[in-house]
PDB file of C-alpha atoms in Angstrom:
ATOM      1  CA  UNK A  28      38.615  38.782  57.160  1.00 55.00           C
ATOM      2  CA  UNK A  29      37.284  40.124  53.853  1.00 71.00           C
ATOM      3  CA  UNK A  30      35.953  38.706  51.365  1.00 92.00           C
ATOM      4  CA  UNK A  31      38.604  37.324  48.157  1.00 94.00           C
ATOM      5  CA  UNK A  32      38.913  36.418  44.906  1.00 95.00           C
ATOM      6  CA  UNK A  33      41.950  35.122  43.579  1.00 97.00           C
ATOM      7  CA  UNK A  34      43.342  37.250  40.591  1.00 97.00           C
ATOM      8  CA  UNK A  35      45.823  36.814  37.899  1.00 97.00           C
ATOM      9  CA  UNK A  36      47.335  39.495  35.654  1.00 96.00           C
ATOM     10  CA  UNK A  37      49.253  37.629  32.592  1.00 95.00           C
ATOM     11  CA  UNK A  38      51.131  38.967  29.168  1.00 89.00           C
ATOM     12  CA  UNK A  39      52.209  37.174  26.372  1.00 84.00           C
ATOM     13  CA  UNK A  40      55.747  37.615  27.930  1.00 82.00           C
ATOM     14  CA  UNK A  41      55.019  36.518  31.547  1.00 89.00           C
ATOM     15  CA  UNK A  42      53.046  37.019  34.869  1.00 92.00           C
ATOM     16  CA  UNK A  43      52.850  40.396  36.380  1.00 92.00           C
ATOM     17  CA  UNK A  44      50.696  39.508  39.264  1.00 95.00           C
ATOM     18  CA  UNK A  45      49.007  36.575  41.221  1.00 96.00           C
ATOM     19  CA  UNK A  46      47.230  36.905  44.499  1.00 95.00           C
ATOM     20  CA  UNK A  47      43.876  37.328  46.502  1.00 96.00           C
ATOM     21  CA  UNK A  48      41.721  40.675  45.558  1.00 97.00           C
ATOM     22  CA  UNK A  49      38.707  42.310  47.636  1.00 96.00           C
ATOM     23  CA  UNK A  50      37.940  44.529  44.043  1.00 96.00           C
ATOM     24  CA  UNK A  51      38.922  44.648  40.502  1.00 97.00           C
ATOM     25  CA  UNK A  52      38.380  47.800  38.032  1.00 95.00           C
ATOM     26  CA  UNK A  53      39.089  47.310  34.538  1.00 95.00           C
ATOM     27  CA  UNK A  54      37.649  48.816  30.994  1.00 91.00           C
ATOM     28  CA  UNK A  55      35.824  47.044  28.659  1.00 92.00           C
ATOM     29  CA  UNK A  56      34.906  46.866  25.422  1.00 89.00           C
ATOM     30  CA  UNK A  57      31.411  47.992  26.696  1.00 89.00           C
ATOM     31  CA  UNK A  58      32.655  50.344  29.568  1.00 92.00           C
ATOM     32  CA  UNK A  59      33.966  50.403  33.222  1.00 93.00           C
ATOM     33  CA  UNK A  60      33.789  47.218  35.006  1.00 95.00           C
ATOM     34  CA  UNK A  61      33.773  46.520  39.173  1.00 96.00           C
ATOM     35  CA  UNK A  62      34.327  42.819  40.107  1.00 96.00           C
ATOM     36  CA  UNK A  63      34.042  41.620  43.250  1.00 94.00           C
ATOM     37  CA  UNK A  64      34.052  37.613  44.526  1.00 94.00           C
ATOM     38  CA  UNK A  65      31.047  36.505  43.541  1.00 92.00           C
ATOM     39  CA  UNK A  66      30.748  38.017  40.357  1.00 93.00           C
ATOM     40  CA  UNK A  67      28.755  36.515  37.285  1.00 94.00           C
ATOM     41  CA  UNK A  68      31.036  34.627  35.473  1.00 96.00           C
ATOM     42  CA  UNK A  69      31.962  36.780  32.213  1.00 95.00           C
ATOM     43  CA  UNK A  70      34.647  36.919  29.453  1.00 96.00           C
ATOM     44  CA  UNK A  71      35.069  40.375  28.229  1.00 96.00           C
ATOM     45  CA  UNK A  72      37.535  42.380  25.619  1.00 96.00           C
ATOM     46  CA  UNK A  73      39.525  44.865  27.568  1.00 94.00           C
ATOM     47  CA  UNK A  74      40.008  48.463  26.341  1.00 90.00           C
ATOM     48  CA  UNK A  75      43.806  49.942  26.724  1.00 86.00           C
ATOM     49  CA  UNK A  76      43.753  51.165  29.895  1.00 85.00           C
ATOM     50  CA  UNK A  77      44.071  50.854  34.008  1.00 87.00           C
ATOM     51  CA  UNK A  78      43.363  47.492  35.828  1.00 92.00           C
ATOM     52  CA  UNK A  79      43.142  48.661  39.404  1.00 92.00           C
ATOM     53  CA  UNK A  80      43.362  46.351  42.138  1.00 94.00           C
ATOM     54  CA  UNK A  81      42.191  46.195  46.023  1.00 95.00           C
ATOM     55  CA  UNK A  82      44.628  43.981  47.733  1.00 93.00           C
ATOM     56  CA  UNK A  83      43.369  41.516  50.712  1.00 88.00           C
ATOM     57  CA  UNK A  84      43.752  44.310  53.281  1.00 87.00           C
ATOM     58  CA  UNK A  85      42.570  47.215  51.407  1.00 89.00           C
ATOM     59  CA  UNK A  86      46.007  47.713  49.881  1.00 91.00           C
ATOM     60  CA  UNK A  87      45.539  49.560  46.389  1.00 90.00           C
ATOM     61  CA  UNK A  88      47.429  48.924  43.113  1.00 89.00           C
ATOM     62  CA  UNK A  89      47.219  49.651  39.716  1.00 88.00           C
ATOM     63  CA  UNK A  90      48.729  47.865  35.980  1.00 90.00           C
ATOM     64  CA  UNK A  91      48.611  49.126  32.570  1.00 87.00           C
ATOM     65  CA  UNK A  92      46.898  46.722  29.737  1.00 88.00           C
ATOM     66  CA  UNK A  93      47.173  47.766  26.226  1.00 84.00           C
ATOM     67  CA  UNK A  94      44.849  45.429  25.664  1.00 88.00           C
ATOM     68  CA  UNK A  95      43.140  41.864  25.705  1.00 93.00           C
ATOM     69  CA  UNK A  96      40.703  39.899  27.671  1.00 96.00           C
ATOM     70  CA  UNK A  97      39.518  39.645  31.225  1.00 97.00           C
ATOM     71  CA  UNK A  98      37.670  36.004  32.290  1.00 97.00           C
ATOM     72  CA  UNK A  99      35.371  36.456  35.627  1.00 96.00           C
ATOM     73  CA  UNK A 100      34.846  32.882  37.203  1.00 94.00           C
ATOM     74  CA  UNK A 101      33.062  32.389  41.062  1.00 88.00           C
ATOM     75  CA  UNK A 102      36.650  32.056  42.307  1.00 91.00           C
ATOM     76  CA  UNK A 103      39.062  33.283  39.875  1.00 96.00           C
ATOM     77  CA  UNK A 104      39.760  36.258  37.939  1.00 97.00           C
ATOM     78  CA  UNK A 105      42.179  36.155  34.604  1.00 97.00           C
ATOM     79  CA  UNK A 106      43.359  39.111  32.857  1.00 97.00           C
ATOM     80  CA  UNK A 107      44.902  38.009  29.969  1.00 96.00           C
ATOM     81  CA  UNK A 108      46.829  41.080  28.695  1.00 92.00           C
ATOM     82  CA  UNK A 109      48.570  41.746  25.272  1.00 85.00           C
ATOM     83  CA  UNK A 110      51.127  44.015  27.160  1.00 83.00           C
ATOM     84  CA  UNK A 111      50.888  44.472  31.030  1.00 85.00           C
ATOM     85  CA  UNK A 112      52.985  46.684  33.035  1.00 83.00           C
ATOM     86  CA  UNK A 113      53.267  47.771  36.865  1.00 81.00           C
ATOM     87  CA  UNK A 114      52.239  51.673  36.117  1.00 71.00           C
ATOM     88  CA  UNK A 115      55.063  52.436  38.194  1.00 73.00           C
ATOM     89  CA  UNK A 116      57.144  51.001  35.284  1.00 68.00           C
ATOM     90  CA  UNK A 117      55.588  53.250  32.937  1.00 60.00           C
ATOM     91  CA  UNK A 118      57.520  56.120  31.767  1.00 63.00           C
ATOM     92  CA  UNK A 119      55.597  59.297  31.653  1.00 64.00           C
ATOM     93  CA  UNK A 120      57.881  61.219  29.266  1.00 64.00           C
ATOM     94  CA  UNK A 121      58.006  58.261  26.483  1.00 64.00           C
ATOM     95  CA  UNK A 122      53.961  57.828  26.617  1.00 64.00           C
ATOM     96  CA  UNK A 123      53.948  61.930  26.287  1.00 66.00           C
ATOM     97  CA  UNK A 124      56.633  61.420  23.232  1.00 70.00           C
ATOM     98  CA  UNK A 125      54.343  58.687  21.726  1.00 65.00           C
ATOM     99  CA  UNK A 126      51.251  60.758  21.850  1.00 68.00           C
ATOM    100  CA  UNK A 127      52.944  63.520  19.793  1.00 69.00           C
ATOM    101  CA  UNK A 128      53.795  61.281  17.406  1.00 69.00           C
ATOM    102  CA  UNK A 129      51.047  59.798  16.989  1.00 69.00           C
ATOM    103  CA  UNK A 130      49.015  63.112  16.917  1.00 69.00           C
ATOM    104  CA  UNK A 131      51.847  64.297  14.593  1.00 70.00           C
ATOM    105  CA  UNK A 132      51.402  61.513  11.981  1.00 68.00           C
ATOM    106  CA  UNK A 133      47.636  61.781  12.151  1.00 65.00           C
ATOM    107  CA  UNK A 134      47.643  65.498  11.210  1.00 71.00           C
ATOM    108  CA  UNK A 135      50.407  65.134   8.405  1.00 66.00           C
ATOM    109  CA  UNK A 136      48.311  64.764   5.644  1.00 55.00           C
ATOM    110  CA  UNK A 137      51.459  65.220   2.936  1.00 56.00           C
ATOM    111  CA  UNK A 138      53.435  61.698   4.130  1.00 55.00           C
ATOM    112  CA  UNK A 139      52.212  57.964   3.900  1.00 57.00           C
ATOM    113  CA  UNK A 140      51.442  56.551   7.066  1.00 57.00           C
ATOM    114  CA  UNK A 141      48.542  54.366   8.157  1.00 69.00           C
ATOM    115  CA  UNK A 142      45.969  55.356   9.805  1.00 68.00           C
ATOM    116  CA  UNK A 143      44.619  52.680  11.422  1.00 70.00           C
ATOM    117  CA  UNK A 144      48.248  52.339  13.158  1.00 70.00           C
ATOM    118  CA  UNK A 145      48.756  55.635  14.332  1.00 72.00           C
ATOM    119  CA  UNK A 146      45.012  55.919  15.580  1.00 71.00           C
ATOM    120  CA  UNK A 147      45.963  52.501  17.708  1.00 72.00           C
ATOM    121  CA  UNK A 148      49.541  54.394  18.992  1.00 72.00           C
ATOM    122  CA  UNK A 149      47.473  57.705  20.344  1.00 71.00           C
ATOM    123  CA  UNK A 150      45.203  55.598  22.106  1.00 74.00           C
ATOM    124  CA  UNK A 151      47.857  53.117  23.977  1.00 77.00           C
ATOM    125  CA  UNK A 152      50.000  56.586  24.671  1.00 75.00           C
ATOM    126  CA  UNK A 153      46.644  58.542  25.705  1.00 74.00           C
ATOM    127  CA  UNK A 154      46.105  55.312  27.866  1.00 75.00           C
ATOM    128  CA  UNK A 155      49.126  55.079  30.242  1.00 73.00           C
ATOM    129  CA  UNK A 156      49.090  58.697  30.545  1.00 72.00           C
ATOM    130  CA  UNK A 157      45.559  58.364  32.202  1.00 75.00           C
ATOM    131  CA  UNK A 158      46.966  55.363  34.528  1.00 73.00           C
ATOM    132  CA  UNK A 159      49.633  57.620  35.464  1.00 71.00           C
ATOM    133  CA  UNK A 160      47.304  60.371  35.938  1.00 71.00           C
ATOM    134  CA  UNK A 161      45.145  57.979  38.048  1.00 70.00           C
ATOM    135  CA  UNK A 162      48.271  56.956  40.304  1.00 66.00           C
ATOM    136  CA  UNK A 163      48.517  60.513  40.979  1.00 64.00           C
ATOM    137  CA  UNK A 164      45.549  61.291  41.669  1.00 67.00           C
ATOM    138  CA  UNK A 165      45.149  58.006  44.295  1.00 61.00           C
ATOM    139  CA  UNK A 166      48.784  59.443  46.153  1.00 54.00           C
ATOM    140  CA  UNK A 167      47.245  63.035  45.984  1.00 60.00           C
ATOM    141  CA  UNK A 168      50.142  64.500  43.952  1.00 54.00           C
TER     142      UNK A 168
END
């Protein structure tokens, strides 16, 4: 029997997942982070971005975050998410849409727009298409 951690994956809105985890990969404010049981206890920002998971028996799966926080205790692991989604719930054409946009509205210097907010939508939309691209990648499509 491996080794676990219990692991929680919460949004504002609700719980997206609760269960025992071998391995956790996230993004953090200071870069990639790999958390197995056992880990140093930490509370970190989390960059927009993957959380992939390791299932008790090696099964893999992956969520999107747009953002928030990730608390590492001996025996429990909390991701605290502004948004979290299954990636398979995440629409591939819509994040490609959003990315124009926000690519569009950066480049339009003629209209009023801010910058800050547009800057924020590229990187959420530039986000789930890398989950998705890391999905992908895992099922060798």
């Amino acid at each position: 029997m491996a080794v676990t951690v219990q692991c929680e994956i919460v949004s504002a809105e609700e719980e997206i997942f609760s269960g025992m985890v071998e391995f956790i990969s996230v993004t953090g404010s200071l870069g990639d982070l790999g958390i197995m049981p056992g880990h140093t206890p930490l509370l970190t920002e989390l960059k927009p971005g993957p959380v992939e998971l390791r299932k008790e028996g090696g099964e893999q799966d992956v969520f999107y975050v747009s953002g928030g926080f990730i608390e590492i205790q001996p025996f429990k692991v909390t991701v605290l998410a502004d948004t979290a989604l299954h990636a398979k719930d995440l629409d591939e054409a819509a994040a490609m849409e959003a990315q124009k946009h926000a690519q569009h509205a950066i480049s339009d210097k003629s209209g009023e727009f801010q910058y800050s907010r547009a800057a924020t939508q590229l990187a959420e939309a530039a986000a789930q298409l890398r989950t998705l691209q890391q999905i992908k990648k895992k099922l060798g499509k």
